[in-house]
CSV table of C-alpha atoms in Angstrom, one decimal:
chain,number,residue,atom,x,y,z
A,1,MET,CA,151.0,38.8,-5.5
A,2,LEU,CA,151.1,37.5,-2.0
A,3,GLN,CA,150.0,39.7,0.8
A,4,SER,CA,151.5,39.3,4.3
A,5,ALA,CA,153.8,36.6,3.0
A,6,ARG,CA,157.5,36.0,3.0
A,7,THR,CA,158.7,35.9,-0.6
A,8,ASP,CA,162.4,36.7,-0.1
A,9,PRO,CA,164.8,33.8,-0.9
A,10,PRO,CA,166.0,31.3,0.1
A,11,HIS,CA,163.0,29.1,-0.4
A,12,ARG,CA,162.4,25.5,0.5
A,13,VAL,CA,162.1,23.4,-2.7
A,14,PRO,CA,160.1,20.1,-2.5
A,15,PRO,CA,161.4,16.9,-4.1
A,16,THR,CA,158.3,17.0,-6.3
A,17,VAL,CA,160.1,19.6,-8.5
A,18,ALA,CA,163.1,17.2,-9.2
A,19,LEU,CA,160.7,14.3,-9.8
A,20,ALA,CA,158.7,16.4,-12.3
A,21,GLY,CA,161.9,17.5,-14.1
A,22,ALA,CA,163.2,13.9,-14.2
A,23,THR,CA,160.1,12.5,-15.8
A,24,VAL,CA,158.5,15.3,-17.9
A,25,TRP,CA,158.2,14.6,-21.6
A,26,ASN,CA,160.7,16.7,-23.7
A,27,ARG,CA,160.1,16.9,-27.5
A,28,ARG,CA,163.7,17.8,-28.3
A,29,GLU,CA,165.0,15.0,-26.2
A,30,ALA,CA,162.6,12.7,-28.1
A,31,CYS,CA,164.4,13.7,-31.3
A,32,TRP,CA,167.6,12.4,-29.8
A,33,PHE,CA,166.0,9.1,-29.1
A,34,LEU,CA,164.5,9.0,-32.6
A,35,LEU,CA,168.1,9.2,-33.8
A,36,ALA,CA,168.9,6.2,-31.7
A,37,VAL,CA,166.2,4.3,-33.7
A,38,ILE,CA,167.2,5.3,-37.2
A,39,VAL,CA,171.0,5.3,-36.9
A,40,PRO,CA,171.4,1.8,-35.3
A,41,ALA,CA,169.0,0.4,-37.9
A,42,ALA,CA,171.2,1.8,-40.7
A,43,CYS,CA,174.5,0.6,-39.1
A,44,TRP,CA,173.5,-2.8,-37.8
A,45,SER,CA,174.6,-4.9,-40.7
A,46,SER,CA,177.7,-3.0,-41.8
A,47,HIS,CA,178.9,-1.4,-38.6
A,48,SER,CA,177.4,-3.4,-35.8
A,49,ALA,CA,180.3,-2.6,-33.5
A,50,LEU,CA,179.3,1.1,-33.5
A,51,VAL,CA,175.7,0.5,-32.5
A,52,PRO,CA,176.3,0.3,-28.7
A,53,TYR,CA,178.2,3.6,-28.9
A,54,VAL,CA,175.3,5.3,-30.6
A,55,PHE,CA,172.9,4.2,-27.9
A,56,ALA,CA,175.4,5.1,-25.1
A,57,VAL,CA,176.0,8.6,-26.5
A,58,VAL,CA,172.3,9.4,-26.9
A,59,LEU,CA,171.4,8.1,-23.5
A,60,LEU,CA,174.3,9.8,-21.7
A,61,GLY,CA,173.7,13.1,-23.6
A,62,ALA,CA,170.0,13.1,-22.7
A,63,LEU,CA,170.7,12.3,-19.0
A,64,VAL,CA,173.3,15.1,-18.7
A,65,LEU,CA,171.0,17.7,-20.3
A,66,ARG,CA,168.0,16.6,-18.1
A,67,VAL,CA,170.0,16.6,-14.9
A,68,GLY,CA,171.5,20.0,-15.7
A,69,THR,CA,168.0,21.4,-16.4
A,70,VAL,CA,166.6,20.1,-13.1
A,71,MET,CA,169.6,21.6,-11.2
A,72,LYS,CA,168.9,25.0,-12.8
A,73,TRP,CA,165.2,24.8,-11.9
A,74,VAL,CA,165.9,23.9,-8.3
A,75,SER,CA,168.5,26.7,-8.0
A,76,LEU,CA,166.1,29.2,-9.5
A,77,LEU,CA,163.3,28.2,-7.1
A,78,ARG,CA,165.5,28.2,-4.1
A,79,TRP,CA,167.0,31.7,-4.8
A,80,GLY,CA,164.2,33.1,-7.0
A,81,MET,CA,162.4,36.4,-6.4
A,82,ILE,CA,159.2,37.6,-8.0
A,83,ALA,CA,160.2,40.0,-10.8
A,84,ASP,CA,158.3,43.2,-11.7
A,85,ILE,CA,157.2,43.2,-15.3
A,86,GLU,CA,158.2,46.5,-17.1
A,87,SER,CA,157.1,45.8,-20.7
A,88,VAL,CA,156.1,43.1,-23.1
A,89,ASP,CA,156.6,43.0,-26.8
A,90,THR,CA,154.9,40.2,-28.8
A,91,ALA,CA,155.7,39.0,-32.3
A,92,LEU,CA,153.9,36.3,-34.4
A,93,ARG,CA,155.9,33.1,-35.0
A,94,GLY,CA,153.5,31.3,-37.4
A,95,GLU,CA,150.8,28.6,-36.9
A,96,SER,CA,151.3,25.4,-35.1
A,97,ASN,CA,149.5,22.5,-33.3
A,98,LEU,CA,151.1,21.8,-30.0
A,99,ARG,CA,150.5,21.7,-26.2
A,100,LEU,CA,150.9,25.0,-24.6
A,101,ALA,CA,151.1,26.3,-21.0
A,102,HIS,CA,149.8,29.8,-20.3
A,103,ALA,CA,149.9,31.5,-16.9
A,104,THR,CA,147.6,34.0,-15.4
A,105,GLY,CA,149.2,35.1,-12.2
A,106,TRP,CA,150.1,31.8,-10.5
A,107,THR,CA,147.5,29.7,-12.3
A,108,VAL,CA,148.8,27.8,-15.3
A,109,GLN,CA,146.5,26.3,-17.9
A,110,ARG,CA,147.9,23.5,-20.1
A,111,ARG,CA,146.0,22.5,-23.3
A,112,TRP,CA,146.4,21.6,-26.9
A,113,TYR,CA,146.3,24.6,-29.1
A,114,THR,CA,146.0,25.0,-32.9
A,115,GLY,CA,146.6,28.5,-34.3
A,116,VAL,CA,149.0,31.3,-34.3
A,117,VAL,CA,152.0,31.0,-31.9
A,118,THR,CA,153.7,34.1,-30.6
A,119,GLU,CA,156.9,34.9,-28.9
A,120,SER,CA,156.8,37.5,-26.2
A,121,ALA,CA,159.9,39.5,-25.1
A,122,VAL,CA,159.3,40.2,-21.4
A,123,ARG,CA,161.4,42.9,-19.8
A,124,TYR,CA,161.5,42.7,-16.0
A,125,ARG,CA,163.1,44.2,-12.9
A,126,ALA,CA,164.5,42.1,-10.1
A,127,GLY,CA,165.7,44.4,-7.3
A,128,GLU,CA,168.1,46.8,-8.9
A,129,ALA,CA,168.8,44.6,-11.8
A,130,ARG,CA,166.9,44.4,-15.1
A,131,GLY,CA,166.7,41.6,-17.6
A,132,HIS,CA,164.5,40.0,-20.3
A,133,LEU,CA,163.3,36.6,-21.3
A,134,PHE,CA,161.3,35.1,-24.2
A,135,VAL,CA,158.1,33.3,-23.7
A,136,ARG,CA,156.8,31.2,-26.6
A,137,GLY,CA,153.2,30.2,-27.0
A,138,LEU,CA,150.2,32.4,-26.3
A,139,PRO,CA,150.8,36.2,-25.7
A,140,PHE,CA,152.3,36.8,-22.3
A,141,THR,CA,149.8,38.6,-20.0
A,142,THR,CA,150.1,38.5,-16.2
A,143,GLY,CA,152.0,35.3,-15.5
A,144,VAL,CA,154.5,35.3,-12.6
A,145,VAL,CA,158.2,35.6,-13.6
A,146,LEU,CA,160.9,34.4,-11.3
A,147,ALA,CA,164.4,35.9,-11.4
A,148,HIS,CA,167.5,34.4,-9.7
A,149,SER,CA,168.5,36.7,-6.9
A,150,LYS,CA,172.2,35.8,-7.3
A,151,GLN,CA,172.1,36.0,-11.1
A,152,PRO,CA,169.2,38.3,-12.0
A,153,THR,CA,169.6,37.9,-15.7
A,154,PHE,CA,168.4,34.3,-15.4
A,155,ALA,CA,164.7,34.1,-15.1
A,156,MET,CA,161.8,31.9,-16.1
A,157,ALA,CA,158.0,32.3,-16.4
A,158,ILE,CA,156.1,30.2,-14.0
A,159,SER,CA,154.4,28.5,-17.0
A,160,ASP,CA,157.8,27.1,-18.2
A,161,PHE,CA,158.0,24.7,-15.2
A,162,PRO,CA,156.4,21.2,-15.7
A,163,CYS,CA,154.6,21.3,-12.3
A,164,ASP,CA,152.2,23.7,-10.8
A,165,LEU,CA,154.0,26.0,-8.3
A,166,ARG,CA,153.0,28.4,-5.6
A,167,LEU,CA,154.7,30.0,-2.6
A,168,ASP,CA,152.9,29.1,0.6
A,169,GLY,CA,153.6,32.4,2.4
A,170,LYS,CA,156.3,30.9,4.6
A,171,GLY,CA,159.1,30.8,2.1
A,172,ARG,CA,158.3,27.3,0.9
A,173,TRP,CA,157.2,26.1,-2.5
A,174,ALA,CA,154.1,24.0,-2.9
A,175,ALA,CA,154.4,21.9,-6.1
A,176,SER,CA,151.7,19.6,-7.6
A,177,PHE,CA,151.5,17.6,-10.8
A,178,PRO,CA,149.1,18.9,-13.5
A,179,THR,CA,146.4,16.8,-15.1
A,180,GLY,CA,147.8,14.2,-17.5
A,181,PHE,CA,151.3,14.5,-16.2
A,182,TRP,CA,151.6,10.7,-15.4
A,183,ARG,CA,151.0,10.0,-19.1
A,184,GLN,CA,154.1,12.0,-19.9
A,185,THR,CA,156.0,10.1,-17.2
A,186,LEU,CA,155.1,6.7,-18.8
A,187,ALA,CA,156.2,8.0,-22.2
A,188,THR,CA,159.5,9.3,-20.8
A,189,ALA,CA,160.1,6.0,-19.0
A,190,ALA,CA,159.4,4.0,-22.1
A,191,MET,CA,161.8,6.1,-24.1
A,192,TYR,CA,164.6,5.6,-21.7
A,193,ALA,CA,163.8,2.0,-21.3
A,194,TYR,CA,164.1,1.6,-25.1
A,195,ALA,CA,167.6,3.1,-25.1
A,196,VAL,CA,168.8,1.0,-22.2
A,197,VAL,CA,167.4,-2.2,-23.8
A,198,GLY,CA,168.9,-1.3,-27.1
A,199,LEU,CA,172.3,-0.7,-25.5
A,200,ILE,CA,172.2,-4.1,-23.7
A,201,VAL,CA,171.0,-6.0,-26.8
A,202,SER,CA,173.6,-4.4,-29.1
A,203,LEU,CA,176.4,-5.2,-26.6
A,204,GLY,CA,175.3,-8.8,-26.8
A,205,TYR,CA,175.8,-8.8,-30.6
A,206,ARG,CA,179.3,-7.3,-30.6
C-alpha cells in the first residue's frame, strides 16, 4: 500500500476526524429525531408534562451514541494497522436507492446509487490474528481495511469513515472532507437545534 512509509501504530489522528464524526448525517439517528416529532405531537394535549422528557431522552441518547462512535473511530485510527485481505464472500441484499461509499485502495467514491445492494463478508489477517467484517453497499474489491492492533477483531473498511483518510508515510493521518459534506453538517445541526428548541419550548409549557 505505502512503500517506504511507517504504517505501524500509534498514529497521530487530526481533529478533523472528530469534527467529521460529530457532524456527519446519520440516517438511524434521524429516525430517533423523527420520533421526537411524532410522539410530542401526540402527547402534547393529554400528557404535556412528558413532552420535555421525550426530547431529553432522544437528545441524550443520540449524543451518547455519537460520542461513543467518534471515540471508537479515533481509537481505531490511532492504533489501527492495515489488514491483509484473505477472502471476500458477497451476497445480494435486494434493491435500494441510497448514497453509498465504495473504496478502491485508499480512494473512496461517494455517490447516490440505485440498484442491487450487496453485503460482503471480508475475512482479514492483522498480524497473527484473524477476523471478519461486513461491508454493505457495492461488492467489496480492493478497499483498505484497518484492524485495531490491540483488539484485532475490531476492524473497519476505509469507506465506512465519513472523511477521506490517508496515511502520510510518517505515521500521521491526513483527513479531508468529501464533496457535499457541509450539507450534511447543516442538516445535522438543524436536527439537533430542533431537539434543543423543542426541549426549551416544552419546558416553558410545563
